[in-house]
Each structure stands twice: as structure tokens, then as C-alpha cells.
XYZ file of C-alpha atoms in Angstrom:
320
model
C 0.000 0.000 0.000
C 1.310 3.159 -0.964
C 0.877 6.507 0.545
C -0.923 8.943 0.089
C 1.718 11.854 0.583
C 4.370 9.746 -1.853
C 5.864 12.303 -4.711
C 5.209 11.453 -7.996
C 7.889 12.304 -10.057
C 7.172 12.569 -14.018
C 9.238 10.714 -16.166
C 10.823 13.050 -17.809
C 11.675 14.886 -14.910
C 13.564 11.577 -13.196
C 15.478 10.972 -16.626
C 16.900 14.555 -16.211
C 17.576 14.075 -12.457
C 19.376 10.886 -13.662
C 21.712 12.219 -16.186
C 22.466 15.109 -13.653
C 23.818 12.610 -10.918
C 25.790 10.808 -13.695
C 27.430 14.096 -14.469
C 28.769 14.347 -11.000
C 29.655 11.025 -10.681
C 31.600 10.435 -14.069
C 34.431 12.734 -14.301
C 36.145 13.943 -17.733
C 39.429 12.536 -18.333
C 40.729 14.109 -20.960
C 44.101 12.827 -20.944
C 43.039 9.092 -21.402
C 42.108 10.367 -24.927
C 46.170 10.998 -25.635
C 46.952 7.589 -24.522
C 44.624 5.173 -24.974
C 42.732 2.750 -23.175
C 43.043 -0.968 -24.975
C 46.630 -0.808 -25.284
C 48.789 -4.031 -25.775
C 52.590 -4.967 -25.529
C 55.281 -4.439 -28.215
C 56.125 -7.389 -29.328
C 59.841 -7.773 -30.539
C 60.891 -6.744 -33.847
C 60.237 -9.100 -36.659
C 58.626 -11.765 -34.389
C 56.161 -13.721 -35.615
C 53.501 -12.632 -33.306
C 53.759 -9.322 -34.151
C 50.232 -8.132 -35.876
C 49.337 -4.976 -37.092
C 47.624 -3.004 -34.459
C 46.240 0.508 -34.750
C 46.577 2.287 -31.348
C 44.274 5.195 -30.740
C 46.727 6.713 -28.523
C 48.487 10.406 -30.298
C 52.050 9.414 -28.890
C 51.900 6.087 -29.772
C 50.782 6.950 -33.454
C 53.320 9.504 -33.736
C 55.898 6.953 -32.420
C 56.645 3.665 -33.850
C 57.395 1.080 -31.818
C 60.842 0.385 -33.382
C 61.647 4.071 -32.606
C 60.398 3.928 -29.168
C 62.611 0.679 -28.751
C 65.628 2.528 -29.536
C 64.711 5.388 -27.313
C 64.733 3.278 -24.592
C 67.864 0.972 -25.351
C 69.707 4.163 -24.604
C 68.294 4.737 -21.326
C 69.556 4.696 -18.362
C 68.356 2.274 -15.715
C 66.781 4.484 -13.492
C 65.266 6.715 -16.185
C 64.056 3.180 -17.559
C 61.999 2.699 -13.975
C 60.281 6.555 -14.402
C 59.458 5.712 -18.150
C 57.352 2.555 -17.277
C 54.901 4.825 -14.668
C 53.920 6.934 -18.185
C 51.379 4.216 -19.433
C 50.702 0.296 -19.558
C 52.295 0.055 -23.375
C 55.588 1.545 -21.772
C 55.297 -0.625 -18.380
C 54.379 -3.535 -20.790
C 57.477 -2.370 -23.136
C 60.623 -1.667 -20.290
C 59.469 -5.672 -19.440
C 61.981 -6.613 -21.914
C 65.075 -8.647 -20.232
C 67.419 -7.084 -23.238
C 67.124 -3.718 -21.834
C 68.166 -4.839 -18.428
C 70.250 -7.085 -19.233
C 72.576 -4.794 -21.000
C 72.134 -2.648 -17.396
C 73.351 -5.873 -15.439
C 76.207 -6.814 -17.381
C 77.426 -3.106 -17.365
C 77.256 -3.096 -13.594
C 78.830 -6.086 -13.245
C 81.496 -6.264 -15.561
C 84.828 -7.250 -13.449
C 82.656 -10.160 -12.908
C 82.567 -11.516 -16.196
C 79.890 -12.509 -18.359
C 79.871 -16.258 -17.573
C 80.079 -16.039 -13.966
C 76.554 -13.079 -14.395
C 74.922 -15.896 -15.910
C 75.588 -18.139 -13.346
C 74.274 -16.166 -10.746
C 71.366 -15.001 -12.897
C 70.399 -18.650 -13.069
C 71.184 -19.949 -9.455
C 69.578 -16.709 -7.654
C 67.361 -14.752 -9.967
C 65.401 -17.708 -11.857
C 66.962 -16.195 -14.755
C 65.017 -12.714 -14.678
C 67.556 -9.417 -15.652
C 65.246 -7.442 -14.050
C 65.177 -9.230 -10.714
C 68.805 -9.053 -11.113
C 68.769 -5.347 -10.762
C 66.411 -5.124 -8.241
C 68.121 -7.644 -5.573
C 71.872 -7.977 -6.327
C 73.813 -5.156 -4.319
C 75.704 -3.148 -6.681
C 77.508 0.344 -6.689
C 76.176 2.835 -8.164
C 78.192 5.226 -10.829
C 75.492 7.929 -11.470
C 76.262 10.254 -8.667
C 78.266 10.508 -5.232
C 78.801 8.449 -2.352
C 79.045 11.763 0.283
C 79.780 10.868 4.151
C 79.830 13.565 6.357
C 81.360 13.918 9.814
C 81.125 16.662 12.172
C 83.586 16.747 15.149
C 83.794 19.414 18.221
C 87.440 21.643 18.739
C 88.252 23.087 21.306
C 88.771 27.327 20.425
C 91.340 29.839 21.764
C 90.124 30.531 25.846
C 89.696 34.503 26.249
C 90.450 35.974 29.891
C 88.652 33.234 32.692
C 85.106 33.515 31.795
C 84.935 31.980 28.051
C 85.687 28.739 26.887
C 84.689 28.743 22.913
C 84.358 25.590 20.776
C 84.288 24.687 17.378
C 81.786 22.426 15.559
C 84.363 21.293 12.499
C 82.209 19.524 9.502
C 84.363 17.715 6.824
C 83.055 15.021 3.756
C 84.323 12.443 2.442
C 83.997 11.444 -1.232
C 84.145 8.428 -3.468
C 82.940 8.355 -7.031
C 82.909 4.710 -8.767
C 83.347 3.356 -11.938
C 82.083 -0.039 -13.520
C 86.155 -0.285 -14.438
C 87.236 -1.071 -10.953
C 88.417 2.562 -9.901
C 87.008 4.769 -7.922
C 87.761 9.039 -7.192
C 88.787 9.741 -3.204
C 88.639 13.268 -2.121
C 88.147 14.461 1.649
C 87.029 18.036 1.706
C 85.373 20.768 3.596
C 83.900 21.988 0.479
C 80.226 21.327 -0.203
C 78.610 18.667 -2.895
C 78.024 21.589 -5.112
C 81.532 22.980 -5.177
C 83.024 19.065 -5.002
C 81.437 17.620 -7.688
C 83.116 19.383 -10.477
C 86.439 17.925 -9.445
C 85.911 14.386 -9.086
C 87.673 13.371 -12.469
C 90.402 11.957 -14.055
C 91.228 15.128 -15.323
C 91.408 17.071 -11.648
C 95.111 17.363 -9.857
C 96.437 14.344 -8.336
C 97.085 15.861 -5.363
C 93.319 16.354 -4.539
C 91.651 13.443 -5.775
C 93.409 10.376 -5.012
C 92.753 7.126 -7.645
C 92.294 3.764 -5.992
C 90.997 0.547 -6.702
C 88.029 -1.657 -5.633
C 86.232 -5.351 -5.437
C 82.576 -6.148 -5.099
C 81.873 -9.408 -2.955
C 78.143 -10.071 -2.587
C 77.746 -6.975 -0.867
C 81.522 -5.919 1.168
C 83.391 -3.603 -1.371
C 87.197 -3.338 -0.647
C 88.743 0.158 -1.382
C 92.856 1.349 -1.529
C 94.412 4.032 -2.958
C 97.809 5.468 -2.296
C 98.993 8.754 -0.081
C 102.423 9.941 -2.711
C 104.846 11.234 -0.334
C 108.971 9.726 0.178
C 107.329 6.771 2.007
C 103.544 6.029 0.359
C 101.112 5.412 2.473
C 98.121 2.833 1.644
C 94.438 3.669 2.583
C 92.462 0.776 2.663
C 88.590 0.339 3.769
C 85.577 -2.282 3.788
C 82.278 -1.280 2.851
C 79.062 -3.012 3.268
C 76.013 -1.436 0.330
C 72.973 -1.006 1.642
C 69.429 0.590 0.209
C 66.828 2.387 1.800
C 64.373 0.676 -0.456
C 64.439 -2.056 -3.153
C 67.478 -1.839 -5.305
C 68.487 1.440 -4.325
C 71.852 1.047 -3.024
C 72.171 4.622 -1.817
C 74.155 4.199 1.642
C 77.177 2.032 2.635
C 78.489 1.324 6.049
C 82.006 1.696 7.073
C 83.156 -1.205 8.906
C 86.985 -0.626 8.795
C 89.424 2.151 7.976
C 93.327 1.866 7.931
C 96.479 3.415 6.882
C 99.868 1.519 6.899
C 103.047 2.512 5.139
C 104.324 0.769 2.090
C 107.865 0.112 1.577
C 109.944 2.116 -0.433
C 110.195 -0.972 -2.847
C 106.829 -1.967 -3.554
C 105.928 1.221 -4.740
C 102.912 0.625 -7.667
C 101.193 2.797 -9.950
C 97.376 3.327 -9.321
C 96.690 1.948 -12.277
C 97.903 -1.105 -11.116
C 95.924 -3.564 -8.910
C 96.453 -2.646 -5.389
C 94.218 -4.800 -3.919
C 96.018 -7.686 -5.356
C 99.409 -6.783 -3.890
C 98.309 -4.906 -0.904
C 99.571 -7.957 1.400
C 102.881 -7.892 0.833
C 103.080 -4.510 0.731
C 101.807 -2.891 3.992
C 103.725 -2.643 7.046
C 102.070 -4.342 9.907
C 103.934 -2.418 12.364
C 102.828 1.121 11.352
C 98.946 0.421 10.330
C 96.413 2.467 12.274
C 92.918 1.833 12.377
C 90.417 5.150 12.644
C 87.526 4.731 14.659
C 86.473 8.132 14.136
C 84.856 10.290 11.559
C 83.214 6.595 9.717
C 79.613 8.219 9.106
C 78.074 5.889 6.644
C 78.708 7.310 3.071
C 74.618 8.569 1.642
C 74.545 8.061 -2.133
C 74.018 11.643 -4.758
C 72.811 11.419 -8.145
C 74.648 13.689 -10.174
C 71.125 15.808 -10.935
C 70.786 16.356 -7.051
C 73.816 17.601 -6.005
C 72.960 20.991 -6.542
C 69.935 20.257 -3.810
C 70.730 18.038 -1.267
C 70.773 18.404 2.074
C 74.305 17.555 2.465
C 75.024 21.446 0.864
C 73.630 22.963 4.104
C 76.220 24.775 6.541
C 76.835 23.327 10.055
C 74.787 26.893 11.268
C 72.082 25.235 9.630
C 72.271 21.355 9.880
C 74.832 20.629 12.653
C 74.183 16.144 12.509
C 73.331 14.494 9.747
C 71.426 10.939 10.137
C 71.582 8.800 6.973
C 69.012 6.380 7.604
């Protein structure tokens, strides 16, 4: 039974009410025009799967797929990983083990090609891109920056002051897929830093040194020049904030020892390899202090990091 004070709507009245709710409800997206809905992966070139498809998407028309699979062949990496949150055809696309493959075997050259296959088979189930996500590496796109801040004790004036001194000094490495790596320690800023960490700086600032990768422990020595070298030599353990980053690493010992007059090497050479014969046992000191764990810079954020600020500003930095 119905009552008596129900509204009666007319038809045409509800239709309109209808269509006004939808309205609110639906939003425009404008921008799904430009890049399609139904879109499907790129197959590989010449495969025999590959079908003629006509994608309603503007980029993709403009772009053939051949085109875009150059574009992204010379790529790096981590440019790859911010290309495959544009659409699903890119996602779909960067799924391709030859582009990270070429990234893993460039990362891990000193290990050789056979022995990446190995472990690509044993530990990865064979995936390039799992690879890069899980095996520690070290990164050569930027910086590895550790600051350390220390206290000094200032110049006492007449009985009633005591000053002190809150002394902030970095140290930098810079890595290559080669085996060498840049040294510098500085009180200069990233910003001011960076410029010099090449093979092309004095040798007198920037020290060259060699280094190993073992799972994830990287061994490090260079050489002091002087009348009586002496060799700097430190284990690293890589580390990542999040998945595959590799953006901090630990020091978990520093030393310096002199080398003998007569074992004197070039830095091209491998130090790490004669390093034991080399070092006197008797004058190696190990350095407990200043061993802040090293925070990783990309090259485009070294003009913005946090690492630029002046002790009046940030006097303790906590890598994470």
C-alpha cells in the first residue's frame, strides 16, 4: 500500500535528475584520450607474433614502436623505472630482459659474463630485471658523500669563556664499472666538489684507488704519494633504503699503513692484489672516528641536497 503523501515524479523529470547525478559522478578525463585505453605490448621486432595493431593513442601513433625501442635501449636504468609509470604500453614495453640485461652486465662487468649468468640462473630464476632489483651493486650515477662533524676546542679569552668549534668535513668516493674509484676528503660542499671528481682534476686532490665487489663488502685502496707512500684501505658493506636502491654504505673498517719504499705501484695497477705484501704491519692504524656511513648523490641532485647545508644550519646528519 502506498501513501498517500508519496511524490510522484514525471518521467521526464527523473530521466533529467538521472543524467544530472551521472554528471557528478563520471568525471572527464581528458588525458586518457592521448593515450589510450586498450593498449597491448610491443612485441619484438620481426617476431612472428607481431600483428598490425592501430593504437588510438596520439604518442603512440606519432611513435613507432621500433623508434620507441631505440629510445629506450639508450636509457639509463633508473630513467628506464620513471618511463614505465607513463602508461601500460611503456610498463608492458621496459618488461623486456634485453634492456636490463645490457644494465646488469654493465654493472657487473669485473665479474665476467659467464660467472653473471651463473648467478642469474642460481639466484634470480633467470630474470635481468630481478637481477637489478636484488643484487647489491655500486652505483656510478652520482656521489657516495659521508659527512662527519667533530667538536674543537677554540682559543680561551680571559677566565670567563671557553669557545668551541663544531668542524664539519666530507668524504667522497665516485665509482666506476672499471674497478676505480675518485677519493677526495674536503670541507667543500657537494656543489663545489662535484666538479672535481675526475680523471682530469690534480692528483694531489683526488686520489685514484681501486676496488672489489663481494656479494655486498666492497674493498677500497688508494695510495697517499709522499717519500714513504702510504696505503688507505677500507671495507664497505652497500645497503638501500628501499628495493634496489643502493644509496648508503656502512664503514666497517678504515686503515692506513706505510708501504715500503720498494713496492711502490702505480694506481693503475691492482692494489688490492698486492696490498699484502706490501703494507707494514707495524705502522697500520685503524680510525675509529669520523666513519659516518657514506649517503649516495645522483649527479642531478647535487645541486639540492641536504648535504650542501652549513653546520649553522644542519649541525648532525642521520643517513638512515
Amino acid at each position: 500500500m502506498t501513501s498517500d503523501y508519496a511524490l510522484q515524479v514525471p518521467d521526464e523529470l527523473e530521466t533529467a535528475l538521472q543524467l544530472k547525478t551521472v554528471q557528478y559522478l563520471v568525471a572527464q578525463r581528458p588525458w586518457l584520450d592521448l593515450y589510450g585505453v586498450n593498449v597491448r605490448p610491443v612485441a619484438p621486432y620481426g617476431s612472428v607474433v607481431r600483428m598490425v595493431n592501430v593504437d588510438p593513442a596520439l604518442i603512440h601513433r606519432c611513435l613507432p614502436d621500433e623508434l620507441l625501442f631505440e629510445v629506450f635501449s639508450r636509457m639509463a636504468p633508473y630513467d628506464l623505472g620513471r618511463a614505465a609509470c607513463v602508461c601500460r604500453k611503456w610498463r608492458y614495453t621496459l618488461r623486456n630482459p634485453v634492456f636490463w640485461r645490457n644494465a646488469c652486465l654493465k654493472a657487473w662487468q669485473l665479474s665476467g659474463m659467464v660467472e653473471n649468468y651463473k648467478i642469474l640462473q642460481s639466484k634470480y630464476e633467470s630474470s635481468w630485471r630481478k637481477m637489478w632489483l636484488l643484487r647489491p651493486r655500486i652505483r656510478t650515477d652520482g656521489l657516495y658523500v659521508s659527512r662527519n662533524t667533530y667538536i674543537r676546542a677554540g682559543v680561551r679569552e680571559w677566565a670567563v669563556t671557553n669557545p668551541v668549534h663544531l668542524v664539519c668535513y666530507y668524504r667522497y668516493m665516485r665509482f666506476f664499472p672499471s674497478g676505480r674509484f675518485l677519493y677526495k676528503t674536503s670541507g667543500q660542499a657537494v656543489k663545489d666538489v662535484v666538479k672535481c671528481m675526475n680523471f682530469r682534476a690534480s692528483k694531489t686532490d683526488v686520489f685514484i684507488g681501486r676496488h672489489t665487489l663481494t656479494d655486498d663488502e666492497v674493498e677500497a685502496a688508494f695510495m697517499y704519494p709522499g717519500l714513504r707512500p702510504t696505503m688507505w684501505r677500507a671495507c664497505l658493506r652497500l645497503r638501500g633504503t628501499t628495493l634496489g636502491a643502493n644509496n648508503r654504505m656502512d664503514i666497517l673498517s678504515l686503515s692506513t699503513s706505510k708501504v715500503n719504499s720498494d713496492g711502490v705501484i702505480e694506481p693503475e695497477e691492482d692494489i688490492l692484489g698486492r696490498v699484502e705484501w706490501q703494507e707494514d704491519d707495524i705502522s697500520r692504524v685503524s680510525h675509529n672516528r669520523g666513519l659516518a656511513p657514506f649517503t649516495f648523490v645522483p649527479f642531478e641532485e647535487v645541486e639540492t641536497s641536504v648535504l650542501n647545508l652549513p653546520v649553522e644550519k644542519m649541525d648532525y646528519y642521520v643517513p638512515g
